[in-house]
CSV table of C-alpha atoms in Angstrom, one decimal:
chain,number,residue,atom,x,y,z
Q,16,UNK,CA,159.9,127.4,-72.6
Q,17,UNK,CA,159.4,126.2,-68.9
Q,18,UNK,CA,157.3,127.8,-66.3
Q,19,UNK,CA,158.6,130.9,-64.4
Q,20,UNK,CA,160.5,131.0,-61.3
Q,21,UNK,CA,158.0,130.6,-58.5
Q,22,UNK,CA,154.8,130.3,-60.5
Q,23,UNK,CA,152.6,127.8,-59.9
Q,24,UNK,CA,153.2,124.4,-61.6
Q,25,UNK,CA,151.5,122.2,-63.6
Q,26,UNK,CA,148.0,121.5,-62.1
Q,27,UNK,CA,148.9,124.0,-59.3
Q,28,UNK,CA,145.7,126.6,-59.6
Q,29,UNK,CA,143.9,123.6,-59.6
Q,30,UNK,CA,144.6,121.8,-56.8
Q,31,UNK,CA,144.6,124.8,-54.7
Q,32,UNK,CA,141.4,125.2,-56.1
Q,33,UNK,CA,140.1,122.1,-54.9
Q,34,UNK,CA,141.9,121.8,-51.4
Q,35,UNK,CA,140.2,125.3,-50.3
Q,36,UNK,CA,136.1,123.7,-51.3
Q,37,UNK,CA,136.9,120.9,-48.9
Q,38,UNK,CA,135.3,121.4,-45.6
Q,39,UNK,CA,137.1,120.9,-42.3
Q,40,UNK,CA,136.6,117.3,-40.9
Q,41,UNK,CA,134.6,117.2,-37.3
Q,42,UNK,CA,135.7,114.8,-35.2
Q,43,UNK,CA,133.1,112.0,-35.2
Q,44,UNK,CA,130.4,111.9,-33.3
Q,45,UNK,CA,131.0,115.4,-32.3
Q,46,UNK,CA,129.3,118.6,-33.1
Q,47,UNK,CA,130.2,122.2,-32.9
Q,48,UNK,CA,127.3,123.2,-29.7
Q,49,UNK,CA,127.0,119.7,-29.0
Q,50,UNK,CA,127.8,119.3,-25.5
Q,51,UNK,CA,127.2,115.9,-23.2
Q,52,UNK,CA,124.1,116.5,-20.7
Q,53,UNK,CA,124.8,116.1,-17.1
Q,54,UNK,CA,123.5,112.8,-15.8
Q,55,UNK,CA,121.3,113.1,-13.0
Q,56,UNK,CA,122.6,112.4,-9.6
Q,57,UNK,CA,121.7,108.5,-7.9
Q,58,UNK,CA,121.9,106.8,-4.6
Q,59,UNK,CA,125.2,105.6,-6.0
Q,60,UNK,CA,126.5,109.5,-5.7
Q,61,UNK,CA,125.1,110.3,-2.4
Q,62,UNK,CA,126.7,107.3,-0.9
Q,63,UNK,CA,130.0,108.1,-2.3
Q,64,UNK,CA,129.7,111.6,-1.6
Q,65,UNK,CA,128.9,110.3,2.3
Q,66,UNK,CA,131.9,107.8,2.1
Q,67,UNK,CA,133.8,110.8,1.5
Q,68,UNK,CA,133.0,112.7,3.8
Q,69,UNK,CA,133.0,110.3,6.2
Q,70,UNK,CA,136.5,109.2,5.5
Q,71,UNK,CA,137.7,113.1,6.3
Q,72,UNK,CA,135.8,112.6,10.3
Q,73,UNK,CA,137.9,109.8,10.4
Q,74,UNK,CA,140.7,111.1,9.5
Q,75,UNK,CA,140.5,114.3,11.8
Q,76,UNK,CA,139.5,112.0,14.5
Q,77,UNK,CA,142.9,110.0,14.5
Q,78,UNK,CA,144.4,113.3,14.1
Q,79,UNK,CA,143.0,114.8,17.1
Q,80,UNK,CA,143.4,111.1,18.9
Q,81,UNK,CA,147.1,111.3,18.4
Q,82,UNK,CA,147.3,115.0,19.0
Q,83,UNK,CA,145.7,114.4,22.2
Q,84,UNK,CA,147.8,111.1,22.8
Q,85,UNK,CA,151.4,113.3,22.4
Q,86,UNK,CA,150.6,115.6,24.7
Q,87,UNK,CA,149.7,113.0,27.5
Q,88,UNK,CA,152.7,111.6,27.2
Q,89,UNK,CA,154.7,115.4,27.1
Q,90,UNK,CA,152.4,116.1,30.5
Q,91,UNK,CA,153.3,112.7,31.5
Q,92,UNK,CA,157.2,112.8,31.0
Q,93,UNK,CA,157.0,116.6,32.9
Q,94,UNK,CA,155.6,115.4,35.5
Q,95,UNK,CA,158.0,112.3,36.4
Q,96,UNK,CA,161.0,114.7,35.4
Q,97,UNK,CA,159.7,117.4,37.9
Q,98,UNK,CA,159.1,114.3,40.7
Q,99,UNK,CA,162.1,112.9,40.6
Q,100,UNK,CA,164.4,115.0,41.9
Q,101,UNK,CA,161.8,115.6,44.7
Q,102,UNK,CA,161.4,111.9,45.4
Q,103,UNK,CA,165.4,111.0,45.1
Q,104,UNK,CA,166.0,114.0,47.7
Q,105,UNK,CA,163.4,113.1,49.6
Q,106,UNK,CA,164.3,108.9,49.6
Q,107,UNK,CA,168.3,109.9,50.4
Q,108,UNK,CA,166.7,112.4,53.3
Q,109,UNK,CA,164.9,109.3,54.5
Q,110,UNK,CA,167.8,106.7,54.1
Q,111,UNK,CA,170.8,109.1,55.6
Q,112,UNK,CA,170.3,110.5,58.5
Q,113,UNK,CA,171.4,114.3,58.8
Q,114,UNK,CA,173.4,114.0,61.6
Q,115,UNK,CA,176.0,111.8,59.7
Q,116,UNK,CA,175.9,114.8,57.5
Q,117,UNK,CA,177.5,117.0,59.9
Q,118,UNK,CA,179.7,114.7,61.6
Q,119,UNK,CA,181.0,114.4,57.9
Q,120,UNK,CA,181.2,117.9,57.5
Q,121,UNK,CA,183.9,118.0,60.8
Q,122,UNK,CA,186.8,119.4,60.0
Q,123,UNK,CA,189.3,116.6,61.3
Q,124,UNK,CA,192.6,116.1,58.7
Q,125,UNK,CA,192.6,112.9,56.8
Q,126,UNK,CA,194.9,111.4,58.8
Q,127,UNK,CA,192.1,111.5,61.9
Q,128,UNK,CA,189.4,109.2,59.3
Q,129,UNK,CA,191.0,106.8,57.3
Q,130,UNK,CA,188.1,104.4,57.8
Q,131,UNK,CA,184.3,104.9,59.2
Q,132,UNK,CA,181.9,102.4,60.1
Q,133,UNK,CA,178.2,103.9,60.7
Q,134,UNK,CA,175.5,102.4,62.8
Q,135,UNK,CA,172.2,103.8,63.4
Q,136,UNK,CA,169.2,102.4,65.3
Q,137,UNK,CA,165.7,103.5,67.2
Q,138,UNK,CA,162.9,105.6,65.4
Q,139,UNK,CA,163.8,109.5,63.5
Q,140,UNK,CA,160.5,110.2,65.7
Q,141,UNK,CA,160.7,108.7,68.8
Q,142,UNK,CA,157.9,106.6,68.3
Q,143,UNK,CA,159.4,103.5,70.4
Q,144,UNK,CA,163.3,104.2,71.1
Q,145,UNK,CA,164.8,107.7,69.7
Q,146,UNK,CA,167.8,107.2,67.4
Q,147,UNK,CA,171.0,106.4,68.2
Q,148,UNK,CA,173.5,106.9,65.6
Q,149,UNK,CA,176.7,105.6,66.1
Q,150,UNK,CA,180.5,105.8,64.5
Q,151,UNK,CA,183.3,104.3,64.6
Q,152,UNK,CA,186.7,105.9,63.1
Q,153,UNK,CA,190.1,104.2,62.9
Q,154,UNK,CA,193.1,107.2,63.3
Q,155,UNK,CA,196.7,107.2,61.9
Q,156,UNK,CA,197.9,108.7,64.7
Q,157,UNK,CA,197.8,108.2,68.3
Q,158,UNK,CA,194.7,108.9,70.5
Q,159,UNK,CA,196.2,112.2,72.1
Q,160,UNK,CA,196.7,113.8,68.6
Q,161,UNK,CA,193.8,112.5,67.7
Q,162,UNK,CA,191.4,113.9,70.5
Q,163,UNK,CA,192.9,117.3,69.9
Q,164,UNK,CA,191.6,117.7,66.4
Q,165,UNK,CA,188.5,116.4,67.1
Q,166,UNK,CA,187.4,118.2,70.1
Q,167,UNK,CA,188.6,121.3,68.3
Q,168,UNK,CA,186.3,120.1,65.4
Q,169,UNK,CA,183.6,119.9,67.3
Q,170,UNK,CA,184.3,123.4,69.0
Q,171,UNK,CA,184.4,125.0,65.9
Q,172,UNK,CA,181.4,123.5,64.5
Q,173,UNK,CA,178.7,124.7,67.9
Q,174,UNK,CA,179.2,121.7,69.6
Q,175,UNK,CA,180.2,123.0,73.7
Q,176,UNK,CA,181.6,120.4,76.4
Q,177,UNK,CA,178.8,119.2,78.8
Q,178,UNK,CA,179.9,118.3,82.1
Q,179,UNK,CA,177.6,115.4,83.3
Q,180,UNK,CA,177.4,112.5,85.6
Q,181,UNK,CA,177.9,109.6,84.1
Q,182,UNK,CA,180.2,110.6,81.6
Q,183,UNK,CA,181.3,108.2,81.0
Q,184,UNK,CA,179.3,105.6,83.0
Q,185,UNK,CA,182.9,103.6,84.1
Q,186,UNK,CA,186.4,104.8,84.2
Q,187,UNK,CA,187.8,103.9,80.3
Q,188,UNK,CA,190.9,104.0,78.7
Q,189,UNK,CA,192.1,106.8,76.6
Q,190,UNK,CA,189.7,110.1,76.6
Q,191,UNK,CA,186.2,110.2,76.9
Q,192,UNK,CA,184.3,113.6,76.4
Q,193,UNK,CA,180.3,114.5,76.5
Q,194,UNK,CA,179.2,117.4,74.1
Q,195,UNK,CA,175.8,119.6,73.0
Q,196,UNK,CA,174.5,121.4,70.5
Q,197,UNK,CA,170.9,122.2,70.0
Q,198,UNK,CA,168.6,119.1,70.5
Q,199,UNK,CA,171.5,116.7,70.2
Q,200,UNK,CA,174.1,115.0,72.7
Q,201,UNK,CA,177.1,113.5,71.7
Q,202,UNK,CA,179.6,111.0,73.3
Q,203,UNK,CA,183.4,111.3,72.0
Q,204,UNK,CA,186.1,108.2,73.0
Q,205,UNK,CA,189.6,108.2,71.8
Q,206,UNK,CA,191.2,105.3,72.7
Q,207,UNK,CA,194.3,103.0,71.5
Q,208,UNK,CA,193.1,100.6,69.1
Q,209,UNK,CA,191.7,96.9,69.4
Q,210,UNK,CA,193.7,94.5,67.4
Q,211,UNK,CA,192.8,91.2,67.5
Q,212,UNK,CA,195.7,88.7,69.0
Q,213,UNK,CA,196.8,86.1,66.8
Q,214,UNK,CA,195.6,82.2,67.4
Q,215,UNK,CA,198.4,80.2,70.0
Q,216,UNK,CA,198.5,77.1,70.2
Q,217,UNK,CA,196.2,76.0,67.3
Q,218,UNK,CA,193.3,77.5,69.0
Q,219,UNK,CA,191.0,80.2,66.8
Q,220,UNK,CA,191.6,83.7,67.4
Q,221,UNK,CA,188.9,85.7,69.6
Q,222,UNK,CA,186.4,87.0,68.1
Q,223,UNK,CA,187.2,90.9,66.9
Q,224,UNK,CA,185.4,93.6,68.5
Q,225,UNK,CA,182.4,95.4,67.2
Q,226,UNK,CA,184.2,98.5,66.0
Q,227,UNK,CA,187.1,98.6,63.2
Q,228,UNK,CA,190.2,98.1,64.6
Q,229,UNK,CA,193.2,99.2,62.9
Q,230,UNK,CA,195.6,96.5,61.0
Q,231,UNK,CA,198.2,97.0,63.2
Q,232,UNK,CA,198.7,97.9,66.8
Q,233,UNK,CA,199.1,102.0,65.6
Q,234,UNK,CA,197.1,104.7,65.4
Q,235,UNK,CA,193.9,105.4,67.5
Q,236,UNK,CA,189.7,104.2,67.3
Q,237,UNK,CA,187.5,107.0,67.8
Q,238,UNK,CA,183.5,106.0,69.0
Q,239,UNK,CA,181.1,108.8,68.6
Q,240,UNK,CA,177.5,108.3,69.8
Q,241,UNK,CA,174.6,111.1,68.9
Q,242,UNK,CA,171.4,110.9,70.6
Q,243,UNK,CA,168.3,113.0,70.9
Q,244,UNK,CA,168.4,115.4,74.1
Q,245,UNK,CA,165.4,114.3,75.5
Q,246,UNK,CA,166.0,111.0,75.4
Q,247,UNK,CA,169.4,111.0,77.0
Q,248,UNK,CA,168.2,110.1,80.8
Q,249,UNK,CA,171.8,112.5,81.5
Q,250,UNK,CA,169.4,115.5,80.7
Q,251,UNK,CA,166.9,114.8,83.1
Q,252,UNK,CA,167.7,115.4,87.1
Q,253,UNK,CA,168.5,112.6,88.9
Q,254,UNK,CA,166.5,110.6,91.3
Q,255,UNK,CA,166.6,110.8,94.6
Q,256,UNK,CA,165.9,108.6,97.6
Q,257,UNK,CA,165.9,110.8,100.5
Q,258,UNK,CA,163.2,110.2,103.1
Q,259,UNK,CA,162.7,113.6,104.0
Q,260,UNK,CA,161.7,114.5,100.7
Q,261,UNK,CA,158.8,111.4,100.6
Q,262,UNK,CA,157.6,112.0,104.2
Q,263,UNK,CA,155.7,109.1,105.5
Q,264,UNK,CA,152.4,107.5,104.6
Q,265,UNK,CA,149.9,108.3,107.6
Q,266,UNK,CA,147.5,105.2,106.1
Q,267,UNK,CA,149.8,102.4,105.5
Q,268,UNK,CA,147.9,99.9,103.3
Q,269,UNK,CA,150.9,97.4,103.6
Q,270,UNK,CA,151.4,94.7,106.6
Q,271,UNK,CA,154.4,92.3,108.1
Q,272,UNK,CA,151.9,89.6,107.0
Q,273,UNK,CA,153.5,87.4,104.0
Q,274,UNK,CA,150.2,86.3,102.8
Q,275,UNK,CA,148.6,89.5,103.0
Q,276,UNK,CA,145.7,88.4,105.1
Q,277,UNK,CA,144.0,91.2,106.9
Q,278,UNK,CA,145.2,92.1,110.8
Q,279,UNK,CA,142.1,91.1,113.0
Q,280,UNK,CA,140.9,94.3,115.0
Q,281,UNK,CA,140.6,94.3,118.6
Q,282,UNK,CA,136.4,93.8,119.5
């Protein structure tokens, strides 16, 4: 008869038996309570301890180095944005002369500035010769029309006729006004315009005049000179040379002699 179900086999007490003596197996060279001693710390330590160290000042060095790098250039980028609308103001003040501004402004139809040549010359400041800005227009229309929108222009925009000698300094062609406002005098001539004959004979045409004249003989120029007030010798009053105003010198220093000499006195 064979063995029970589940029962231990043959030889099964017995190696049970001998499998519970056995002893757990340490690893070796280990022991339980065993534990490694700590070595003592060496030169070799410090120094690496140090490099450490060191390395992190470095590191928060560059750190700060670039910190401090990005916001000099920020600080440097603010400041040119914030200059250079400042300086390109201040350069197109410089290069365009406010005046030009206003005659620009003028509220003249298209038809009355179909083409502008501006000239300007003498010192913003008056330090030699005031300036003297000058324009030159070419019209569509005839110099009649054309004089009537511009003086009405110039009416509507503060400028008031001045009625001066010397306005203009010869008898012109066409019409020739004289104007103020403020500080500022200003010369307007409307005349037919100056086309430039064609060569006869072979011979070279003459040479075209300093202001634009008009592709064909239609249409009107318009000249308009702005000066300073007090440099416009119109301003001032005019000399006289009325002898009753001088009066005579009771110690004439001056002879009929042509070389000067001295007149002898009588002894």
């Amino acid at each position: 008869m064979g063995p029970a179900p589940g029962g231990p086999g043959p030889g099964g007490p017995a190696v049970a038996r001998a499998a519970a003596a056995v002893p757990p197996v340490e690893p070796a060279g280990i022991r339980p309570g065993d534990a490694p001693a700590p070595r003592p710390a060496g030169p070799d330590d410090d120094a690496a301890a140090g490099g450490l160290r060191g390395a992190r000042s470095e590191l928060r060095r560059q750190v700060r180095e670039r910190r401090r790098l990005r916001m000099g250039i920020l600080a440097l980028v603010s400041l040119v944005l914030l200059g250079a609308v400042p300086l390109y103001f201040g350069m197109r003040t410089l290069s365009r002369d406010p005046v030009f501004d206003t005659l620009d402004a003028l509220d003249v139809p298209s038809w009355a500035a179909t083409k502008t040549v501006d000239n300007v010359s003498g010192s913003r400041w008056c330090l030699q010769d005031c300036r003297l800005r000058e324009r030159a227009v070419e019209s569509e229309q005839g110099w009649k029309q054309t004089v009537t929108v511009y003086e009405a222009a110039l009416a509507k925009d503060g400028w008031r006729r001045w009625k001066v000698d010397r306005c203009p300094e010869e008898k012109v062609e066409g019409s020739y006004t004289c104007w103020r406002r403020d500080e500022l005098t200003l010369d307007l001539w409307v005349r037919d315009p100056a086309c430039t004959p064609p060569p006869v004979d072979g011979e070279p045409a003459p040479s075209a005049p300093p202001a634009p004249a008009a592709a064909t003989c239609t249409g009107s120029l318009v000249s308009v000179k702005v000066r300073n007030a007090i440099d416009d010798e119109r301003t001032g009053p005019t000399p006289t040379t009325d002898p009753s105003l001088t009066g005579e010198d009771p110690y004439p220093t001056l002879t009929d002699d042509p070389l000067g000499e001295p007149t002898p006195s009588p002894s």
